[in-house]
Every structure is written in C-alpha cells, then in structure tokens.
Coordinates of C-alpha atoms and ligand atoms in Angstrom, one line a residue:
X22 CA 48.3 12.3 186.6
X23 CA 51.4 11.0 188.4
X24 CA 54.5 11.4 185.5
X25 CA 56.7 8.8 184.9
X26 CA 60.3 8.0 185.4
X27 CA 61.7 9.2 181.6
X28 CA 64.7 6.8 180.8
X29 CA 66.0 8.6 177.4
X30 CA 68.2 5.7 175.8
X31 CA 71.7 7.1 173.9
X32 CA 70.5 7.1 170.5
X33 CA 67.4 9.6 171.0
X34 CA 68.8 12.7 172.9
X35 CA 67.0 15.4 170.6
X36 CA 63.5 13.5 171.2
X37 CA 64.7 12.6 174.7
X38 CA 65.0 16.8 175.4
X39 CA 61.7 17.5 173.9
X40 CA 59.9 14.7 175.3
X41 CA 60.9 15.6 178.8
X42 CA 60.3 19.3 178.2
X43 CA 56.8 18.3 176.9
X44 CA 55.9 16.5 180.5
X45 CA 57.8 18.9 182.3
X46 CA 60.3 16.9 184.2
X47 CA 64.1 15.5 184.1
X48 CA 64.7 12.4 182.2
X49 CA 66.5 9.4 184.6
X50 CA 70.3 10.2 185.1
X51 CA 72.1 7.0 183.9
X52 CA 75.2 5.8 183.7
X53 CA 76.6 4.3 180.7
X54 CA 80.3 2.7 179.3
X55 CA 82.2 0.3 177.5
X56 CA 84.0 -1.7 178.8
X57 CA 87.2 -2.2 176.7
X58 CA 85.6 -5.2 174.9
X59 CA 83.2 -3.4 173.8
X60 CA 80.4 -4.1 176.1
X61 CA 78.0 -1.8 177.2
X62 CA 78.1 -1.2 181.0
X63 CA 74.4 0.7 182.3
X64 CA 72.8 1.5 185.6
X65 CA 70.0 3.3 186.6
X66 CA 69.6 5.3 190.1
X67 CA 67.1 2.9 191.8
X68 CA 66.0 5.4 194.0
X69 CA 64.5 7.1 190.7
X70 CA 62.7 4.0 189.2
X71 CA 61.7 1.6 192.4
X72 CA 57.9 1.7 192.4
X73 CA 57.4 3.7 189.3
X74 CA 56.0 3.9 186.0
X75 CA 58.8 3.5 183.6
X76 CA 59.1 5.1 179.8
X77 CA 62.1 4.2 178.5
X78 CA 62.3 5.9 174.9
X79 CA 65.1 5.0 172.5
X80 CA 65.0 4.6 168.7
X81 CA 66.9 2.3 166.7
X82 CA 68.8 4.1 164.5
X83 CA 72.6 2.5 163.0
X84 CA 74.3 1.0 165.0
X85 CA 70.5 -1.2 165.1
X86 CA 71.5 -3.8 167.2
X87 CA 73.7 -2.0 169.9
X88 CA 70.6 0.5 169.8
X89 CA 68.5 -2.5 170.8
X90 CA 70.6 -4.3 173.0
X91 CA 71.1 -1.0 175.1
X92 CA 67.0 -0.4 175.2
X93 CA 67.0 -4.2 176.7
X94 CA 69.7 -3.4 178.9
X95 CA 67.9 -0.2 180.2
X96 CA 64.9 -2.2 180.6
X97 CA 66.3 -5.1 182.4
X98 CA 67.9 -2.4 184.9
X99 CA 64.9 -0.6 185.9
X100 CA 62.9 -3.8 186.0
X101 CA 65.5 -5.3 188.6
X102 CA 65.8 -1.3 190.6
X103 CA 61.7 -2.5 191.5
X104 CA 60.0 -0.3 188.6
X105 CA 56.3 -0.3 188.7
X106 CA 56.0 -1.1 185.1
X107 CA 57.8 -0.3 181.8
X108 CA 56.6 1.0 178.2
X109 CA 59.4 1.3 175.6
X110 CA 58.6 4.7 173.3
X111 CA 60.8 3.4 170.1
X112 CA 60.1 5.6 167.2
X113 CA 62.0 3.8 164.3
X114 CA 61.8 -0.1 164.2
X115 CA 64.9 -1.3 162.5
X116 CA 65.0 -4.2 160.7
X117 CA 61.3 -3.7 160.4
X118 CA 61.3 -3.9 156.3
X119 CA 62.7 -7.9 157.0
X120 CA 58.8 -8.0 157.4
X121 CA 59.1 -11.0 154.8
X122 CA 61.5 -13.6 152.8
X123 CA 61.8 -12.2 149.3
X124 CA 63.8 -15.9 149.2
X125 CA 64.7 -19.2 150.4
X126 CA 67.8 -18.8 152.9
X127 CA 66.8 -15.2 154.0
X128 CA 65.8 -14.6 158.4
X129 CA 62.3 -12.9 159.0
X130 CA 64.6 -10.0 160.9
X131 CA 61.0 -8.0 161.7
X132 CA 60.2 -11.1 163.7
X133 CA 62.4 -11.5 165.2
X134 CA 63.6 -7.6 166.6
X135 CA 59.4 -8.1 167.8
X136 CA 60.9 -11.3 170.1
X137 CA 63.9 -9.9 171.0
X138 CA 61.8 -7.3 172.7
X139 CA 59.6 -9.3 174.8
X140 CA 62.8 -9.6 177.1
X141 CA 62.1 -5.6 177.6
X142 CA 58.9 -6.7 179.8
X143 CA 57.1 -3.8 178.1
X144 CA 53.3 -3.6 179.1
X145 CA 53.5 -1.5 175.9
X146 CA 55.4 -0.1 173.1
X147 CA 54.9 2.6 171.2
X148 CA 56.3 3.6 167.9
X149 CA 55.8 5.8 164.7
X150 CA 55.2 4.8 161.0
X151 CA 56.1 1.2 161.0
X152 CA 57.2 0.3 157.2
X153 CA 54.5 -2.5 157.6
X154 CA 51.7 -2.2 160.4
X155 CA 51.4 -6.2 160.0
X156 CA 54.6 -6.1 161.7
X157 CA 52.5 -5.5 164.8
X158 CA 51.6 -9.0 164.6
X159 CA 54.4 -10.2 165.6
X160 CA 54.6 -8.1 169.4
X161 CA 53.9 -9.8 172.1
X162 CA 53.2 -6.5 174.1
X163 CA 50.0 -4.2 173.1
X164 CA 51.6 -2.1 170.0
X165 CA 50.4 2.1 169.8
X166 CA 51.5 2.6 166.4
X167 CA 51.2 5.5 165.4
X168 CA 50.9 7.7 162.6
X169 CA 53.2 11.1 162.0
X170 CA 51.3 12.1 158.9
X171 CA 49.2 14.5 160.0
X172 CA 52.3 16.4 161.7
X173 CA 54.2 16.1 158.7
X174 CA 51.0 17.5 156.7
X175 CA 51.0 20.6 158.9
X176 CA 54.7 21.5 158.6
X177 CA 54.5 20.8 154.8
X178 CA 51.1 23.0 154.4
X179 CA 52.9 26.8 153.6
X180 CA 54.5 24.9 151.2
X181 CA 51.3 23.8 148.9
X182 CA 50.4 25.5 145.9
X183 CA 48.3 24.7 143.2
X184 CA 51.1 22.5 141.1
X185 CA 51.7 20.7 144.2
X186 CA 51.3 17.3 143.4
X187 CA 51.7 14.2 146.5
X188 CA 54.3 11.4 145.2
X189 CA 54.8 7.7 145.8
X190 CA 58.1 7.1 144.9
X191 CA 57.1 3.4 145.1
X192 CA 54.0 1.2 145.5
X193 CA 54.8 0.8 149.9
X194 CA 54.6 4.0 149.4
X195 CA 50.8 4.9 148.1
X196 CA 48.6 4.4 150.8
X197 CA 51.2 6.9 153.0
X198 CA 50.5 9.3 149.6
X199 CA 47.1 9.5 149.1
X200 CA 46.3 10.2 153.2
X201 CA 48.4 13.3 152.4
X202 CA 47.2 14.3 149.5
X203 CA 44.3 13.8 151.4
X204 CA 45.4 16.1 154.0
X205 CA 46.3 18.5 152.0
X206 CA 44.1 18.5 149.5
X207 CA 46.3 17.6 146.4
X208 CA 46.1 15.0 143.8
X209 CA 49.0 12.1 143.9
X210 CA 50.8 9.7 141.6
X211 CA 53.1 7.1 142.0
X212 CA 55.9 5.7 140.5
X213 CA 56.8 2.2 139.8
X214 CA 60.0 1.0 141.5
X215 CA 61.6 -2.0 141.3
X216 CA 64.5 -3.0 144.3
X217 CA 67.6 -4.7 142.8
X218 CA 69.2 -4.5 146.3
X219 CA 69.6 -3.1 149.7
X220 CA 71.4 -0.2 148.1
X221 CA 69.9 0.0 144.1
X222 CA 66.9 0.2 143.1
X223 CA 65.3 1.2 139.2
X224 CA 62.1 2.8 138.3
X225 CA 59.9 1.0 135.9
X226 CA 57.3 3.9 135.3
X227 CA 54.8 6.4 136.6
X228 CA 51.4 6.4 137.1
X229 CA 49.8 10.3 137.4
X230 CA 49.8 13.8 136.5
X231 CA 52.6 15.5 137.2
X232 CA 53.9 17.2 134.1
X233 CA 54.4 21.4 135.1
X234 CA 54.0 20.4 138.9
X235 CA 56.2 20.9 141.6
X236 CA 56.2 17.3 143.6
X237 CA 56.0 16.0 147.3
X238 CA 57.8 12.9 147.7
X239 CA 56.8 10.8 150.8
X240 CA 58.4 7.9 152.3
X241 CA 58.2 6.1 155.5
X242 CA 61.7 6.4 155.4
X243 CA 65.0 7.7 153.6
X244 CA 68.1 5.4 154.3
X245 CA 70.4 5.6 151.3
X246 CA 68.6 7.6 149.0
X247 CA 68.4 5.6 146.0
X248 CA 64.7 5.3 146.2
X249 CA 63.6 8.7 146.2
X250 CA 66.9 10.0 144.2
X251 CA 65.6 6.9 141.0
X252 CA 62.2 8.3 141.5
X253 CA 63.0 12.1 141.0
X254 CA 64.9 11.1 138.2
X255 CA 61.6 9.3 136.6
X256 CA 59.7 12.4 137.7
X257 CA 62.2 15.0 136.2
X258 CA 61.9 12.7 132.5
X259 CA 57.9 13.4 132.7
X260 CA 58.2 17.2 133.1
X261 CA 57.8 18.2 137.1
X262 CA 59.3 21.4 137.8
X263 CA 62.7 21.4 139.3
X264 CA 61.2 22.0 142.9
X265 CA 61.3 18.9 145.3
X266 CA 60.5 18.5 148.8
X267 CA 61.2 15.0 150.5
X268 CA 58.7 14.4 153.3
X269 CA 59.4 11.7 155.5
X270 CA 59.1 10.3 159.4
X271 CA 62.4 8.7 159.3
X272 CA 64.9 10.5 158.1
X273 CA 68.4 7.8 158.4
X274 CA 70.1 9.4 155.5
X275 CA 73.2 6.7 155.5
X276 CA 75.9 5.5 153.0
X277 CA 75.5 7.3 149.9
X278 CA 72.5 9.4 150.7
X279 CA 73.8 13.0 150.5
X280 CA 75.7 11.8 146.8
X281 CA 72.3 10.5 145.6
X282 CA 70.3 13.2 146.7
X283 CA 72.7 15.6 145.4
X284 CA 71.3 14.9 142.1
X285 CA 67.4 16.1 143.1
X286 CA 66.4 19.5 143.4
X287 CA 65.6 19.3 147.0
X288 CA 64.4 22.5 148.6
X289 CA 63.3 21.0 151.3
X290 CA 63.3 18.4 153.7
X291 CA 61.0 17.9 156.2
X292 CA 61.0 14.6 158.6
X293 CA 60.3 14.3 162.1
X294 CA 62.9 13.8 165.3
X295 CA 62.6 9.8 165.0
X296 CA 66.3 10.1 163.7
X297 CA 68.6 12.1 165.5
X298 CA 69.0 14.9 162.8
X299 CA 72.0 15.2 160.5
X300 CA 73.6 18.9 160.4
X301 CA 75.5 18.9 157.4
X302 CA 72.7 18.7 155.2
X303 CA 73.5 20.5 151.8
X304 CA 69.5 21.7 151.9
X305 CA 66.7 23.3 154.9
X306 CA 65.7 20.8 156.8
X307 CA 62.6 21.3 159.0
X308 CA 62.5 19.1 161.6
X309 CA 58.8 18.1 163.3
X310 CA 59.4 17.0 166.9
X311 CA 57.1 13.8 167.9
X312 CA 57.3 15.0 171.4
X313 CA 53.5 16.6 171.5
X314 CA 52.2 13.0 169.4
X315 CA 54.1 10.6 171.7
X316 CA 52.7 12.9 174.9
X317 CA 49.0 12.5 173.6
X318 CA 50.2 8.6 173.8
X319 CA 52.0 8.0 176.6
X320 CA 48.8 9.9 178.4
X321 CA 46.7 7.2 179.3
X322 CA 43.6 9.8 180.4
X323 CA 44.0 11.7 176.8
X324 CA 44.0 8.5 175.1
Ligands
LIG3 C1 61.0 0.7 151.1 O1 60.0 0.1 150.7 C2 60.9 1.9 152.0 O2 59.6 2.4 152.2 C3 61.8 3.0 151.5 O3 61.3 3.4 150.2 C4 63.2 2.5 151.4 O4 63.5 1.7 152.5 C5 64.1 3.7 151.3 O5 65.4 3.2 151.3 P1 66.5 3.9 150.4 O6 66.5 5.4 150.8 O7 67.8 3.2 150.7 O8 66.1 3.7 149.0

C-alpha cells in the first residue's frame, strides 16, 4: 500500500511521533507563525502533498478553537498544494459534550464543531471515544469512531485483582463500565452524579458492591476533575479501599484538576495519547499510545 502524506497538526506531537513511526515515514514539514495579531500563518511543501493521500491528524485539546481553526487551515493548504484526498485523524472532539441544550438560550456546540469541519473536505474522519456516538449524526464526512477500550483494558489488566471492582462515576459513564468490566472480567457499579456546572458537580448515590474493593474509575474523559474526585469521595463513604486507578481515553486534566484529584488515592492513571500528556503529574501515569488503533484504521486493506 502506497503511505500517505502525514500532516501532524501542533497540538498532537506525541501521537504525531508515534503515528509516523508506526507507518514508517516522516510526517509533512510545515511551516507555522503568528502573525503579531494573533493569526496563524501555515504552509505546506506542495511538492510533498500534490497528488497524494493526505492524513492530517490533530486533536483538539485547549486552546479548542485555535486547535480547530489550525486543522482547517492545514486542510485548506494541502487541498489547494493539489492533494489527492484528505482524512482528518482527530482523536478528542471538543465541544463534543454541547451534544444537547440542557436550556433555552444555550448553542448545540457538537453541531456545530461537526459543520465547521465540512470546510476540512475530509473524505473521512476518524476519532476515538466520542462522549456521545450520536454526535456522529451530525458529520457530513463518513465518521470511524472508534473505541480505545480494549487498549485501555490491556494496560489496566496487571493491575486486576480479585477486589477489583469497574466504576461509573456517573450514568454517561456505564455502558463505557460494564464493556470493561466485561473485558476484564470484573463486576461494576455506578454512582449517581448530578452536574451543577461546567466546573461542580455532586453525587447523589451509588449503585453496586464495592465495600473492601479497590475501584477502577472510567471516564471518556477527565477535564477538571470534579467528576471523578465527587465520585471517589462517594466511593470512599461506602468502604472501597484507599487504592484508585483512573482509566480514561482523554486525559485534559485542566483548571483545578491536580487540586481535586489531590484528594483521591490515585495510584494510577492510565489514559491514552489523545491529550498530549502532562509531566508534572503528582502520581504514575501510563500512557497507551493510539498509534497501533488509528494504523489498523487509517489502513484501508486491514479494515
Ligand atoms: C461527562 O459526562 C463526561 O463524561 C465526564 O464525566 C466529564 O466531562 C468530566 O469532566 P470533569 O473532569 O470536569 O468533571
């Protein structure tokens, strides 16, 4: 199979190594700069991108909307240097939990990131663990979504014993709970959260065995904390062992997350590479690279 021109966007250069490494070439040398008012300034080498297939992988990951706006950039450049054709590899979707109005007055932001990206002219995107696969509604282009569980299940099996138990720390969360627990042949629970904003949320209760067991928490994702640091709490009044490990695919870890998570026993962490990973982490954190899943993907003939 003829490989593809690898366009490795500014906010994904830990994926970007491994992804090249994994198909055995060079990403795309581009050029990128602000200009003093703040625009971004991108070009390609046309020489690299006229007539070929183009992968352009970037995730979107704070700043969200410069992340975008420089995948549409990137886009629009190779599309004008004469590429063949263009897939955008985006393995966090932000502003995909804007999936609905919780109220009059409020944008549908999913929907509209989903439009925003039909100016990429992707034949296809593909991305990891959206928060809500009905967001894939709303793509114009064919969506691969897919699924990092089974990677995260691997790094997280030495870790199982028999007190491991598989924790929602809130309702989104159960279906992602049970397919591990699943995996890794544990029971589950799940605890009852309630979201007073972006940034609090309260438990309301628990639902589960987990008295003397030593819990999983999985998320889709870990922005500020206060989800899984209210659901430890919750899990530490019912009697689990002071052991946690937080398993997640996308680890943001912003604002107040390191305060809040200060408060959980967390021995480990493990998430994939759809965030660029944090170093100053007060715990281990085991990162699972998505290069080998997004190969698999991106390889039409092993598809
Ligand atoms: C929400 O439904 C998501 O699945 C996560 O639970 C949530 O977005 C995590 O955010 P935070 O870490 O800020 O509580």
């Amino acid at each position: 199979m003829t490989q593809p021109a690898l366009v490795v966007g500014s906010a994904s250069p830990h994926l970007g190594r491994a992804l090249a490494q994994a198909f055995g070439i060079s990403p795309v040398a581009t050029k990128m700069e602000r200009f003093p008012d703040g625009e971004l300034h991108i070009e390609v080498p046309p020489e690299a991108i006229r007539g070929r297939r183009v992968v352009i992988l970037q995730t979107s990951t704070p700043p969200v909307g410069e992340h975008l706006l420089e995948l549409l950039l990137l886009a629009d450049a190779c599309w004008r240097a004469g590429a063949a054709s263009l897939e955008a590899v985006i393995p966090y979707v932000g502003y995909a939990r804007q999936d609905r109005r919780a109220r009059a007055g409020e944008p549908l932001g999913g929907r509209l990131v989903a439009d925003l990206l039909s100016h990429g002219r992707f034949e296809r995107v593909f991305t990891v663990d959206l928060h809500n696969p009905a967001l894939e509604g709303c793509f114009g282009a064919p969506l691969e979504h897919l699924s990092a569980l089974p990677l995260l299940a691997e790094a997280l099996r030495p870790h199982v014993s028999d007190t491991t138990v598989v924790v929602a720390p809130d309702l989104g969360a159960v279906k992602r709970a049970e397919a591990l627990a699943k995996l890794l042949g544990r029971p589950w629970a799940v605890v009852h959260k309630a979201r007073l904003s972006g940034n609090d949320v309260e438990t309301l209760g628990l639902l589960g065995q987990v008295r003397g067991m030593r819990p999983i928490l999985v998320d889709d994702m870990i922005s500020t904390g206060g989800t899984l640091a209210a659901a430890a709490k919750e899990l530490k009044g019912e009697g689990c062992v002071d052991d946690f490990i937080l398993a997640t695919t996308h680890a943001l870890l912003v604002g107040p997350a390191l305060e809040r998570l200060h408060g959980v026993p967390v021995k480990r962490l493990v998430s994939t590479d759809s965030v660029e990973p944090r170093q100053d982490l007060p715990f281990p954190h085991q990162v699972v690279t998505l290069a080998p899943l997004l190969l698999r993907a991106l390889t039409p003939d092993a598809r």
